[in-house]
Short mmCIF file of C-alpha atoms in Angstrom, two decimals:
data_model
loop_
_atom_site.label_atom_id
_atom_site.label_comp_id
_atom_site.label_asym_id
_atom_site.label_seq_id
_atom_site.Cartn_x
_atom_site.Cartn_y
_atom_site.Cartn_z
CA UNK A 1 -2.13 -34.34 -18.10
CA UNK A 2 -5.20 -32.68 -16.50
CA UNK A 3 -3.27 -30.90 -14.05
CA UNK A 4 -1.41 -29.49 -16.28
CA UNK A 5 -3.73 -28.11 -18.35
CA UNK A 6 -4.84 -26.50 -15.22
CA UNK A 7 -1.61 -25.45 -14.63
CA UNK A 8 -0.77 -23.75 -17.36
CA UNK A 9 -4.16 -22.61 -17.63
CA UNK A 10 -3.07 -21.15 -13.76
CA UNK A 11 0.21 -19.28 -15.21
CA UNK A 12 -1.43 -17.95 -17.95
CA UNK A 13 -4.13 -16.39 -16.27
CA UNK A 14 -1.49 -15.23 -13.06
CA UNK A 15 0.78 -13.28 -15.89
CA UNK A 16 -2.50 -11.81 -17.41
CA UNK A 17 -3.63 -10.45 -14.39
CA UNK A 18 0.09 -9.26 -12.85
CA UNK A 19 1.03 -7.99 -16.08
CA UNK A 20 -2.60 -5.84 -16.59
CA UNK A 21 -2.66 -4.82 -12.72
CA UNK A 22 1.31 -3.02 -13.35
CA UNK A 23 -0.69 -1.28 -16.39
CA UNK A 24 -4.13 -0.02 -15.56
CA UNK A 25 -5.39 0.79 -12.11
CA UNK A 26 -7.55 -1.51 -12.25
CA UNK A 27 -8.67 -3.35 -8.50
CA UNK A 28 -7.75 -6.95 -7.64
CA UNK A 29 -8.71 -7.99 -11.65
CA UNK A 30 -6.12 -10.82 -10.73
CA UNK A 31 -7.27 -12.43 -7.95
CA UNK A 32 -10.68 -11.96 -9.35
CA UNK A 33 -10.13 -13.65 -12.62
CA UNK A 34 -9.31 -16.99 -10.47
CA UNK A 35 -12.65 -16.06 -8.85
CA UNK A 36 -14.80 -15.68 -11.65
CA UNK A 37 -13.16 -19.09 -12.82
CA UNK A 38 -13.94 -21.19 -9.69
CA UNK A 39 -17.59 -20.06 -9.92
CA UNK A 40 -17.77 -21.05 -13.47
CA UNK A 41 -16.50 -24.10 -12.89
CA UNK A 42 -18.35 -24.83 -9.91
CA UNK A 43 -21.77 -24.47 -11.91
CA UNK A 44 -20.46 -27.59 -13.94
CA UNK A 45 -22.51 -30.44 -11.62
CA UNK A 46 -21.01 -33.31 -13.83
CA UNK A 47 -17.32 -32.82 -12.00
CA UNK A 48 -15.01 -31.59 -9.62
CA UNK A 49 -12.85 -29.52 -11.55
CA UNK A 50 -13.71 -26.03 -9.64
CA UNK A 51 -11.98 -27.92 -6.46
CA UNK A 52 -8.25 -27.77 -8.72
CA UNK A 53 -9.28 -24.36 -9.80
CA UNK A 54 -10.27 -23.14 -6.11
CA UNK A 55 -7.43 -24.96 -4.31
CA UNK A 56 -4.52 -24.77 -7.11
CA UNK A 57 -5.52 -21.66 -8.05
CA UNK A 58 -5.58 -19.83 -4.55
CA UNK A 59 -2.47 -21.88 -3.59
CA UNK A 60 -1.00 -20.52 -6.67
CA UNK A 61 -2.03 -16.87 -5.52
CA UNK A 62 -1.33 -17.35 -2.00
CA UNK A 63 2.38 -18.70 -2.51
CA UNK A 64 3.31 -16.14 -5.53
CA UNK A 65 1.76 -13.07 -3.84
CA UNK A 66 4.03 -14.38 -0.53
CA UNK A 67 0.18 -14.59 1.68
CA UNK A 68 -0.22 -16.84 4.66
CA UNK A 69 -1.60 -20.11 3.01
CA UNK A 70 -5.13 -19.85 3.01
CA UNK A 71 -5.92 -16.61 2.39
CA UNK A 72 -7.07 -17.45 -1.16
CA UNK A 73 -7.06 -21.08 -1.32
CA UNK A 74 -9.80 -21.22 1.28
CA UNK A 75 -11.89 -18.26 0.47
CA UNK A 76 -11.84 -20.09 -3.36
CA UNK A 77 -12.58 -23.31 -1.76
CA UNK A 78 -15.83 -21.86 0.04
CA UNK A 79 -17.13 -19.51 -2.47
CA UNK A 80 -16.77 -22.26 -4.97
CA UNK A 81 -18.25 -25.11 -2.35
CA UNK A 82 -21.11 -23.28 -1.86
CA UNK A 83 -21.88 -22.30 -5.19
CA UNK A 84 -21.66 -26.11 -6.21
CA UNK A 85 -24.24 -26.98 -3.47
CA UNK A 86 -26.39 -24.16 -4.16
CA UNK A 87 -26.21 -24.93 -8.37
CA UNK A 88 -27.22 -28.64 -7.33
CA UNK A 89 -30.10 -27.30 -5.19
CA UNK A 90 -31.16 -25.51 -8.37
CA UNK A 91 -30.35 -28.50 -10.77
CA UNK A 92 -33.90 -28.33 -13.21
CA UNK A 93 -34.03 -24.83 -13.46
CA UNK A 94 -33.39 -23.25 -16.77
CA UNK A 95 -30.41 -21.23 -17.25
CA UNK A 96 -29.17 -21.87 -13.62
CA UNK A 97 -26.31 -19.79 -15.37
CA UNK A 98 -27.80 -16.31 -14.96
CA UNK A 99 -26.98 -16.14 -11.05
CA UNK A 100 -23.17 -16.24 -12.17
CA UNK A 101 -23.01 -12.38 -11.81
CA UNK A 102 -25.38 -12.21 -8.54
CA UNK A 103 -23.25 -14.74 -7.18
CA UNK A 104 -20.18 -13.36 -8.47
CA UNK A 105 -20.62 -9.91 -6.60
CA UNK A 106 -21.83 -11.76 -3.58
CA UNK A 107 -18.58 -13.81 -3.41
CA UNK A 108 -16.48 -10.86 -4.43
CA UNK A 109 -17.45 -9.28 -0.87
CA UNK A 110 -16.93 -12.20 1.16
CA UNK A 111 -13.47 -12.78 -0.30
CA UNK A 112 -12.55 -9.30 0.56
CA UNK A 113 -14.25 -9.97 4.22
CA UNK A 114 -12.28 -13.32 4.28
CA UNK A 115 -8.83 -11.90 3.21
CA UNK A 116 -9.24 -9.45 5.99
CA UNK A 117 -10.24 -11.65 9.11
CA UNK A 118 -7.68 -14.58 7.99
CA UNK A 119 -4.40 -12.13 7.35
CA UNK A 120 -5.46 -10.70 11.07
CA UNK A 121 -6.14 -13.98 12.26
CA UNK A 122 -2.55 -15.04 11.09
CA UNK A 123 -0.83 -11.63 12.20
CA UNK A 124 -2.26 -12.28 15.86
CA UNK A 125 -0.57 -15.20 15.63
CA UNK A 126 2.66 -14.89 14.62
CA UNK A 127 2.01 -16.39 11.87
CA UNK A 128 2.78 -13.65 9.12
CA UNK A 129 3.90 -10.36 9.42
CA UNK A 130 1.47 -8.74 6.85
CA UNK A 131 -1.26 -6.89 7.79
CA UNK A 132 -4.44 -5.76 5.77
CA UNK A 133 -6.29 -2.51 6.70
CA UNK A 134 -10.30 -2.47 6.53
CA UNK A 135 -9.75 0.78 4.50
CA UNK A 136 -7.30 -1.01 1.87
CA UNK A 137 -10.69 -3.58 1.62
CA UNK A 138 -13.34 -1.11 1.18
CA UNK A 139 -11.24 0.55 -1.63
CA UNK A 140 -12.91 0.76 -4.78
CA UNK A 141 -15.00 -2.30 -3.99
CA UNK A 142 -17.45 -0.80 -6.21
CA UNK A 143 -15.17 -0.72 -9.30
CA UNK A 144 -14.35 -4.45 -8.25
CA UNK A 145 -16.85 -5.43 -8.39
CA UNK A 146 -17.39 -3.65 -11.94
CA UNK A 147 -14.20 -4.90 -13.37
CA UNK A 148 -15.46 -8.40 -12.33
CA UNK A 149 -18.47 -8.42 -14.19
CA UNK A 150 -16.64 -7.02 -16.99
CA UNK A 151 -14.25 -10.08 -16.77
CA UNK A 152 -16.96 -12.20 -16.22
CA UNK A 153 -17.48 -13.02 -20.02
CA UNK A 154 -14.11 -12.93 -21.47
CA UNK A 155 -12.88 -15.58 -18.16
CA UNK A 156 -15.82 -17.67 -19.90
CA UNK A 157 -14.96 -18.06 -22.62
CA UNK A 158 -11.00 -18.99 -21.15
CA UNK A 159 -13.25 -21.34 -19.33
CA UNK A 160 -15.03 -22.86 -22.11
CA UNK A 161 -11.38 -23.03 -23.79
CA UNK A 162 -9.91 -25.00 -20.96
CA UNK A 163 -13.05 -27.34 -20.59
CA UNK A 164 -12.71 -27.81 -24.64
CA UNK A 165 -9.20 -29.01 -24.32
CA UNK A 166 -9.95 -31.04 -21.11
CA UNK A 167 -12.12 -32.71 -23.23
CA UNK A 168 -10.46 -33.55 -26.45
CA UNK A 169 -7.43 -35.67 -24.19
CA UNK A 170 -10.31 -37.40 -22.44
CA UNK A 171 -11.12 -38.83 -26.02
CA UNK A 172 -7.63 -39.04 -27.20
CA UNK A 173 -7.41 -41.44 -23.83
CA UNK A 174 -10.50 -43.42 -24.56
CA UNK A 175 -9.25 -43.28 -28.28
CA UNK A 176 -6.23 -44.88 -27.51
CA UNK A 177 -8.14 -47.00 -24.56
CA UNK A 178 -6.46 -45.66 -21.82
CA UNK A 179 -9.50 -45.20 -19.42
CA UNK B 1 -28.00 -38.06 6.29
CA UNK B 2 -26.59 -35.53 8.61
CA UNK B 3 -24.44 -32.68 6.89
CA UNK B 4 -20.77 -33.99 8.83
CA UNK B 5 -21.32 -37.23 6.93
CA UNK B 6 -21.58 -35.57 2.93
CA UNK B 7 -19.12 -35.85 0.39
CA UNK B 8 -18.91 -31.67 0.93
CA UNK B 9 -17.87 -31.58 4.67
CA UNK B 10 -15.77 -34.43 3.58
CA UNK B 11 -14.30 -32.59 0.88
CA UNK B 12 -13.60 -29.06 3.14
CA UNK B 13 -12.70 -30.85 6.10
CA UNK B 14 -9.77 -33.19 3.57
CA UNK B 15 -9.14 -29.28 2.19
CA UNK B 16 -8.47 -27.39 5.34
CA UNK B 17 -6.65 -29.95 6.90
CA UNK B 18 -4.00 -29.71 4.01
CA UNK B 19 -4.42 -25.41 4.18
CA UNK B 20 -3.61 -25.77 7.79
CA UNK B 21 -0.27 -28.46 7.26
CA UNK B 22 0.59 -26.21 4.00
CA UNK B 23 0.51 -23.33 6.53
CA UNK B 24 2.09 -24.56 9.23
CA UNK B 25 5.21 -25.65 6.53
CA UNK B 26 5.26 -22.33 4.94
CA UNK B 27 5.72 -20.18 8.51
CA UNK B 28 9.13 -23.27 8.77
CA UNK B 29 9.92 -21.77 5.41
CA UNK B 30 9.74 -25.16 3.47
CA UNK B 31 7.68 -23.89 0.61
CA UNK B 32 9.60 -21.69 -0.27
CA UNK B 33 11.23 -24.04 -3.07
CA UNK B 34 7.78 -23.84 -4.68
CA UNK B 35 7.54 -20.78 -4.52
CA UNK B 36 10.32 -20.14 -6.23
CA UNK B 37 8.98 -22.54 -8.96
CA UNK B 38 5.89 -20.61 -8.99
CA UNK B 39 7.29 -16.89 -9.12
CA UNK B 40 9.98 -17.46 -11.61
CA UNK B 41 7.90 -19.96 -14.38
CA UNK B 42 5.90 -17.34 -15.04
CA UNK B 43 8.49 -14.70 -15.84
CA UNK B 44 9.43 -15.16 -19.61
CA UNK B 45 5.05 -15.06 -20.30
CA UNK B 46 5.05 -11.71 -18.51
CA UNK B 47 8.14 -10.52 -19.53
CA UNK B 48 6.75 -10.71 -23.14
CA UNK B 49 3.46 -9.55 -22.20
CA UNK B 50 5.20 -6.81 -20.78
CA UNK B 51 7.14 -6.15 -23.92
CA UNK B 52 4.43 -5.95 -26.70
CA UNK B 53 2.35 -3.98 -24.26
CA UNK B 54 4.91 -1.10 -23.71
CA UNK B 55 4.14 0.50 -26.83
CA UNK B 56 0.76 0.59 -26.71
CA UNK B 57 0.98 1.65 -23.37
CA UNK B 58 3.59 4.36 -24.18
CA UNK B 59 1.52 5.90 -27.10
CA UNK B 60 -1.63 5.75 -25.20
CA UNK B 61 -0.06 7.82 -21.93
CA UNK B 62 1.45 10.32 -24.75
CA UNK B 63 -1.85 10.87 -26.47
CA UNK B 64 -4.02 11.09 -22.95
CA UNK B 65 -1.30 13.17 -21.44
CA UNK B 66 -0.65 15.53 -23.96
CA UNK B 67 -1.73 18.93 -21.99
CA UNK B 68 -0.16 18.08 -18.62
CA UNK B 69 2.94 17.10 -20.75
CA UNK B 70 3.27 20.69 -22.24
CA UNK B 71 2.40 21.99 -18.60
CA UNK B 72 4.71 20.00 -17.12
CA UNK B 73 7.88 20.56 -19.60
CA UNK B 74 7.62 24.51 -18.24
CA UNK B 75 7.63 24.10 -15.18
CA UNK B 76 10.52 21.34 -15.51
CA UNK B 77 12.59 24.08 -17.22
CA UNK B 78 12.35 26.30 -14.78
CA UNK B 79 13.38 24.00 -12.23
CA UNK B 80 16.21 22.77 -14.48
CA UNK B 81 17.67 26.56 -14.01
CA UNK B 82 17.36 26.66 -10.46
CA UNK B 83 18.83 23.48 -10.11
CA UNK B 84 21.63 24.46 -11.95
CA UNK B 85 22.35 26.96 -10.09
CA UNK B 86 22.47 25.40 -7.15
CA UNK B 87 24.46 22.62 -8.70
CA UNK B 88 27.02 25.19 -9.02
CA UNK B 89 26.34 26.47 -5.39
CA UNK B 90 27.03 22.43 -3.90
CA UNK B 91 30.08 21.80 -5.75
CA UNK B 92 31.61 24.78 -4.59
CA UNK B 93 30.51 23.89 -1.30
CA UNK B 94 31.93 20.24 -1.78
CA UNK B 95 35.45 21.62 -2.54
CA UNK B 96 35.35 23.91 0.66
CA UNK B 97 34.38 20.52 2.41
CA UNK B 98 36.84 17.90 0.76
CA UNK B 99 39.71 20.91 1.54
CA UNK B 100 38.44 21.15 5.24
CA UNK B 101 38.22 17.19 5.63
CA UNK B 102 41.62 16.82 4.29
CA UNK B 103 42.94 19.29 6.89
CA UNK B 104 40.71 17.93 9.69
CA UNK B 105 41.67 14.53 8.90
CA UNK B 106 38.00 13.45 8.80
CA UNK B 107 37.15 9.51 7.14
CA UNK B 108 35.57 9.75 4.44
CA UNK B 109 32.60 7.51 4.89
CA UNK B 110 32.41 4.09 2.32
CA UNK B 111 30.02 4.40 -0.46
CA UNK B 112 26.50 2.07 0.54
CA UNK B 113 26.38 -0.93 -1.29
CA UNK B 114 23.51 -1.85 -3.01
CA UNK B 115 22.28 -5.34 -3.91
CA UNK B 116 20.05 -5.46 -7.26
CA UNK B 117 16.82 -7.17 -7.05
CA UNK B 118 13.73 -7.74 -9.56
CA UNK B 119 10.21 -7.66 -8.87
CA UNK B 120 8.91 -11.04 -8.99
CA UNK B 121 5.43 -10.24 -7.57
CA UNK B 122 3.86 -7.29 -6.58
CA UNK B 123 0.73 -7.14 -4.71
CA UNK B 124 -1.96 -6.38 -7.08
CA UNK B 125 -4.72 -5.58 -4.47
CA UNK B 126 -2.96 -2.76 -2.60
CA UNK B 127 -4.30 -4.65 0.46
CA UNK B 128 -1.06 -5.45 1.92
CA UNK B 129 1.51 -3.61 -0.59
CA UNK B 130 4.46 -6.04 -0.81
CA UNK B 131 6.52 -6.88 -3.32
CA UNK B 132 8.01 -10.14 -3.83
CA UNK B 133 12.08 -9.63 -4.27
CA UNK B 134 14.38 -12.21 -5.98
CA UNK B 135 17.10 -11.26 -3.61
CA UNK B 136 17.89 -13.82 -0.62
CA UNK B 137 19.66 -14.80 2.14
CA UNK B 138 22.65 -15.55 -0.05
CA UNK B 139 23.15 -11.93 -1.01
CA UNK B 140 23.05 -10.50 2.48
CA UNK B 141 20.30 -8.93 3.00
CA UNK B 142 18.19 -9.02 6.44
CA UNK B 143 14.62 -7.92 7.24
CA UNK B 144 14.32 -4.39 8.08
CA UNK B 145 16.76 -2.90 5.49
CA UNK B 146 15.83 -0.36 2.94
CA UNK B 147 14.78 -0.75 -0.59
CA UNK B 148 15.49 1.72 -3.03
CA UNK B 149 14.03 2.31 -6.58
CA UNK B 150 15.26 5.02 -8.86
CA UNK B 151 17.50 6.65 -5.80
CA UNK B 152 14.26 6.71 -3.44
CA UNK B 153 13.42 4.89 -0.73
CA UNK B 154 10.28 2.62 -2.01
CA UNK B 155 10.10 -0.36 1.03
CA UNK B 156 11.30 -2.42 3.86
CA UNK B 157 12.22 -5.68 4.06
CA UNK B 158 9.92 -7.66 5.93
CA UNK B 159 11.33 -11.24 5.49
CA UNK B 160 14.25 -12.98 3.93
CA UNK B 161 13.81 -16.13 2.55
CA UNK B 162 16.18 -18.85 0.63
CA UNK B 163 14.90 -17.98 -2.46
CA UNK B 164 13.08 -14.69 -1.98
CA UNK B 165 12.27 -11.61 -0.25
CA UNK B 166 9.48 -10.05 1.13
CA UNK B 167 9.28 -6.32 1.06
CA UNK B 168 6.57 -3.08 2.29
CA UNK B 169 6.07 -0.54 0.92
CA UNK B 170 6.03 2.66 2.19
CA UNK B 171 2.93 3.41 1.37
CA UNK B 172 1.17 0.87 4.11
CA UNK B 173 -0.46 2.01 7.06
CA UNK B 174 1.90 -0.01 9.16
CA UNK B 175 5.23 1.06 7.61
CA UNK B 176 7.02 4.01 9.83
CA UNK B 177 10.81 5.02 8.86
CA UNK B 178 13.03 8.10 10.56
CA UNK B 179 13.04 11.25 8.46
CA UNK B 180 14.22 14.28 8.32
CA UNK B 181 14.07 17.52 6.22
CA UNK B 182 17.26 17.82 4.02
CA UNK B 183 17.33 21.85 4.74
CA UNK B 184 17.11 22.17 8.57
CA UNK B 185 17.61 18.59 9.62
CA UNK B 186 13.99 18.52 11.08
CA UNK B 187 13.44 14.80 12.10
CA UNK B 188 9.96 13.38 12.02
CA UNK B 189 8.05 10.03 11.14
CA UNK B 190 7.31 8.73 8.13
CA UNK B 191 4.45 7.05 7.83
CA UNK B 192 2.28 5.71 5.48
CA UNK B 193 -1.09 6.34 4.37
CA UNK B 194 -4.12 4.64 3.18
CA UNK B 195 -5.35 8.16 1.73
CA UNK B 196 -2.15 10.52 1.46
CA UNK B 197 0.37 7.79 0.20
CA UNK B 198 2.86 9.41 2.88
CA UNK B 199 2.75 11.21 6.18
CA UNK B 200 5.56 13.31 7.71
CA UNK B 201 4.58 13.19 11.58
CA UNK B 202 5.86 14.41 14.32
CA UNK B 203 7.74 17.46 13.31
CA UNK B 204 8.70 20.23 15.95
CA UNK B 205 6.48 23.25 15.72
CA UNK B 206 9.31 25.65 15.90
CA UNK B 207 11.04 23.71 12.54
CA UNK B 208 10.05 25.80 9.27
CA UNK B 209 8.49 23.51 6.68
CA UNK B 210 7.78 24.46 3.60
CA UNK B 211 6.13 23.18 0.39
CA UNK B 212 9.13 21.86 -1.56
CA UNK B 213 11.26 20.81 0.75
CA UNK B 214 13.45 17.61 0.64
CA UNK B 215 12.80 14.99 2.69
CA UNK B 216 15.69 11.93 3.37
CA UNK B 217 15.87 9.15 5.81
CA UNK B 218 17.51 10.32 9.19
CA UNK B 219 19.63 7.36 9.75
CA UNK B 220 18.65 6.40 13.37
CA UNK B 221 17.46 3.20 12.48
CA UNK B 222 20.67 1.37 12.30
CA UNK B 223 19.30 -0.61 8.79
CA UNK B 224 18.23 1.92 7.22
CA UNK B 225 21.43 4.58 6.22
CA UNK B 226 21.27 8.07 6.33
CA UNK B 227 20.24 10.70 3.67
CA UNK B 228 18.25 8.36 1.39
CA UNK B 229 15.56 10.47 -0.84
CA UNK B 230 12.32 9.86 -0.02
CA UNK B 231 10.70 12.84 -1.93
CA UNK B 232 9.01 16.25 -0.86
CA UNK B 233 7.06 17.84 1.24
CA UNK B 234 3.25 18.45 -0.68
CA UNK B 235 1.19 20.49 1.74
CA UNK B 236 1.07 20.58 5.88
CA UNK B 237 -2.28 19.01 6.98
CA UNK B 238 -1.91 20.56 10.28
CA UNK B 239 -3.26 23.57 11.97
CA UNK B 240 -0.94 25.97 14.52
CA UNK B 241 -2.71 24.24 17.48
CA UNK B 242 -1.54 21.23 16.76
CA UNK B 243 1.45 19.43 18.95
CA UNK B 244 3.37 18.61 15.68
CA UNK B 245 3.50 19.60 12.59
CA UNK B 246 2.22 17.31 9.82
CA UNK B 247 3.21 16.99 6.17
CA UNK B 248 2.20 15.10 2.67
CA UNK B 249 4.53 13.74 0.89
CA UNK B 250 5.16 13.01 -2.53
CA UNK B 251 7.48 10.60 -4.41
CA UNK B 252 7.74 10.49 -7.69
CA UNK B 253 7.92 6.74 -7.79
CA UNK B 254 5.31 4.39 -8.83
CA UNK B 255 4.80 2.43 -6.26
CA UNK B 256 2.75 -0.38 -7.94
CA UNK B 257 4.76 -0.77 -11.10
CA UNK B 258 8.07 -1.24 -9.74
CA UNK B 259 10.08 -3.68 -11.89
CA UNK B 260 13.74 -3.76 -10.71
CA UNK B 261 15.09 -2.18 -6.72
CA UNK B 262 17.56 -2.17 -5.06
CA UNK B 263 18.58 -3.67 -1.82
CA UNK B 264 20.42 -0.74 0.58
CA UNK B 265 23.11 -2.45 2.50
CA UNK B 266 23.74 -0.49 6.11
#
């Protein structure tokens, strides 16, 4: 049932962003909503949920956008990795939460960095036949990064929305004692 | 405890061994039944999306674009009457020619046939610019053939899969296509381009180019058929010393919102 919460949760946010991107010039919001939503997630030290986001979440972008497997999904999985080891490190500190958008531009770069070294590492091998130009990268990064913080508090509360329900069936299931 | 024995490396190691197997299925083409699952569940929530969004949109562009509109709608007038007049001018022409193919006993060549596709996914970073096609093997179609999108060339096919397609755009850096001017038959490149959007290369000095001009595919790529609109020359970028002549381009299509194309069969 979990899953799919998450993958609805997935679909929603995919159409949101595809549907926005066709309207408004707006740079990589899409992408960068599952972003934003892997770091949030990852801040949560009680579980594991930001590895579904990161990994069914860049699979989902990686398959649907018709990328070489990875391109996404892995650049999620690290961003969101490391930000789960380095929220630990700072477990104690009050409101750990204010290094989302420091973190969040910080990641936002190394995705871009990622996408570009992974698609060429794939293209050198046969392995796709798309290519990614550094120019294509450094387009508007500035405005990315703008439109990210912008969607950094509406994603949280989505967040908050998919924890809440996450929630409520884990008591329904210990309601009805199926633990 | 040393850093290859925590849960993490654990966790990334587990993680990139399935990316990698994942990978190595999706180059054989055996995810594609996913992805089908993933590109068309998502349809009816956009397609609605889309639909209570168009109005807003609509009214917004009209209000914003008020001025240019007013601009524009003169200068489209004006155009309509040349246009007519040379509407008049090519079907007077096409008489003369349907009279002298009849006599010559030339074959008239078959009409292209085009298979319809819609836009399941379109890039949204602009970082590779490819649209994901519902069109398939079943219909046809093979890489390297042209799409089309309101009578203008808008992308290649790059790969054909069971269940979907994979097409360029023509605005890439990597995507090149035969040319030519519609007026003097002046081949050249077409290229795409990060900064112009397109790129007419490789045009003879001695061929007159001028802003305006129609530009069409040239036909020498054997997928790609002849006399396909790709839009019109903008300004020439280069300079009398230069080997070739050089030209912008612009199509009126929009590239990044591109909801049905069509599939040009050679």
């Amino acid at each position: 049932m979990k899953y799919l919460v998450f993958l609805i949760a997935f679909v929603i946010l995919w159409s949101v962003g595809q549907v926005l991107t066709a309207y408004l010039p707006l740079f990589r919001i899409g992408p960068n909503m599952f972003l934003i939503l892997t770091m949030i997630f990852a801040f949560d030290e009680q579980n594991f949920h930001f590895l579904i986001v990161s990994l069914g979440g860049g699979l989902f972008m990686d398959i649907a956008l018709g990328f070489p497997v990875g391109a996404y999904t892995l650049s999620l999985l690290i961003a969101g990795l490391v930000m789960h080891i380095v929220s630990e490190k700072i477990h104690g500190m009050q409101n750990s939460i204010k290094f989302l958008p420091l973190s969040l531009i910080i990641s936002v770069i190394l995705v871009d960095i990622w996408l570009y070294l992974y698609i060429l590492f794939c293209n050198a091998f046969k392995l796709t036949s798309l290519t990614i130009h550094w120019q294509a990268l450094q387009n508007g990064l500035v405005w990315q990064i703008v439109y990210a913080l912008l969607l950094l508090i509406p994603v949280y509360g989505y967040a908050l929305l998919i924890q809440r329900v996450l929630l409520l069936l884990e008591q329904r299931k210990k309601g009805s004692g199926l633990i | 405890m040393r850093f290859i024995y925590s849960r993490w490396f654990v966790i990334f190691f587990c993680s990139l061994v399935g990316v990698v197997i994942l990978l190595f299925l999706q180059t054989r083409g055996l995810t594609e039944p996913v992805q089908r699952l993933i590109l068309y569940a998502p349809k009816p929530l956009i397609s609605s999306i889309t639909f209570l969004a168009a109005p807003v949109r609509q009214f917004g562009s009209t209000i914003t674009h008020l001025g240019r509109l007013s601009k524009q709608n003169i200068a489209l007038e004006a155009r309509l009457r040349s246009l007519e007049d040379q509407v008049v001018e090519t079907n007077q022409l096409r008489r003369d020619n349907e009279v002298l193919r009849q006599e010559l006993k030339f074959i008239q060549s078959t009409d292209a046939e085009l298979v319809p596709c819609s836009v399941l996914s379109r890039d949204p970073e602009g970082l590779a610019d490819t649209l994901v096609l519902s069109c398939n093997k079943k219909d046809g179609i093979a890489e390297g053939m042209a799409v089309i999108a309101a009578g203008r060339l808008a992308a290649k096919l790059v790969y054909v899969g069971q269940f979907s397609s994979t097409a360029r755009l023509i605005i890439h850096d990597d995507s090149t296509v035969d040319a030519r001017l519609s007026n003097n038959g002046g081949l050249g490149i077409l290229r795409g381009s990060f900064r112009s959007g397109l790129i007419l290369e490789q045009l003879s000095q001695n061929i007159e180019v001028k802003k305006g001009d129609l530009v069409v595919t040239a036909g020498i790529n054997a997928l790609i058929p002849k006399n396909i609109m790709i839009g019109e020359i903008g300004e020439i970028v280069s300079t009398p010393n230069d080997s070739f002549k050089r030209a912008t381009i612009i199509s009126p299509l929009e590239f990044k919102s591109l909801d049905y194309v069509f599939v040009e069969k050679p």
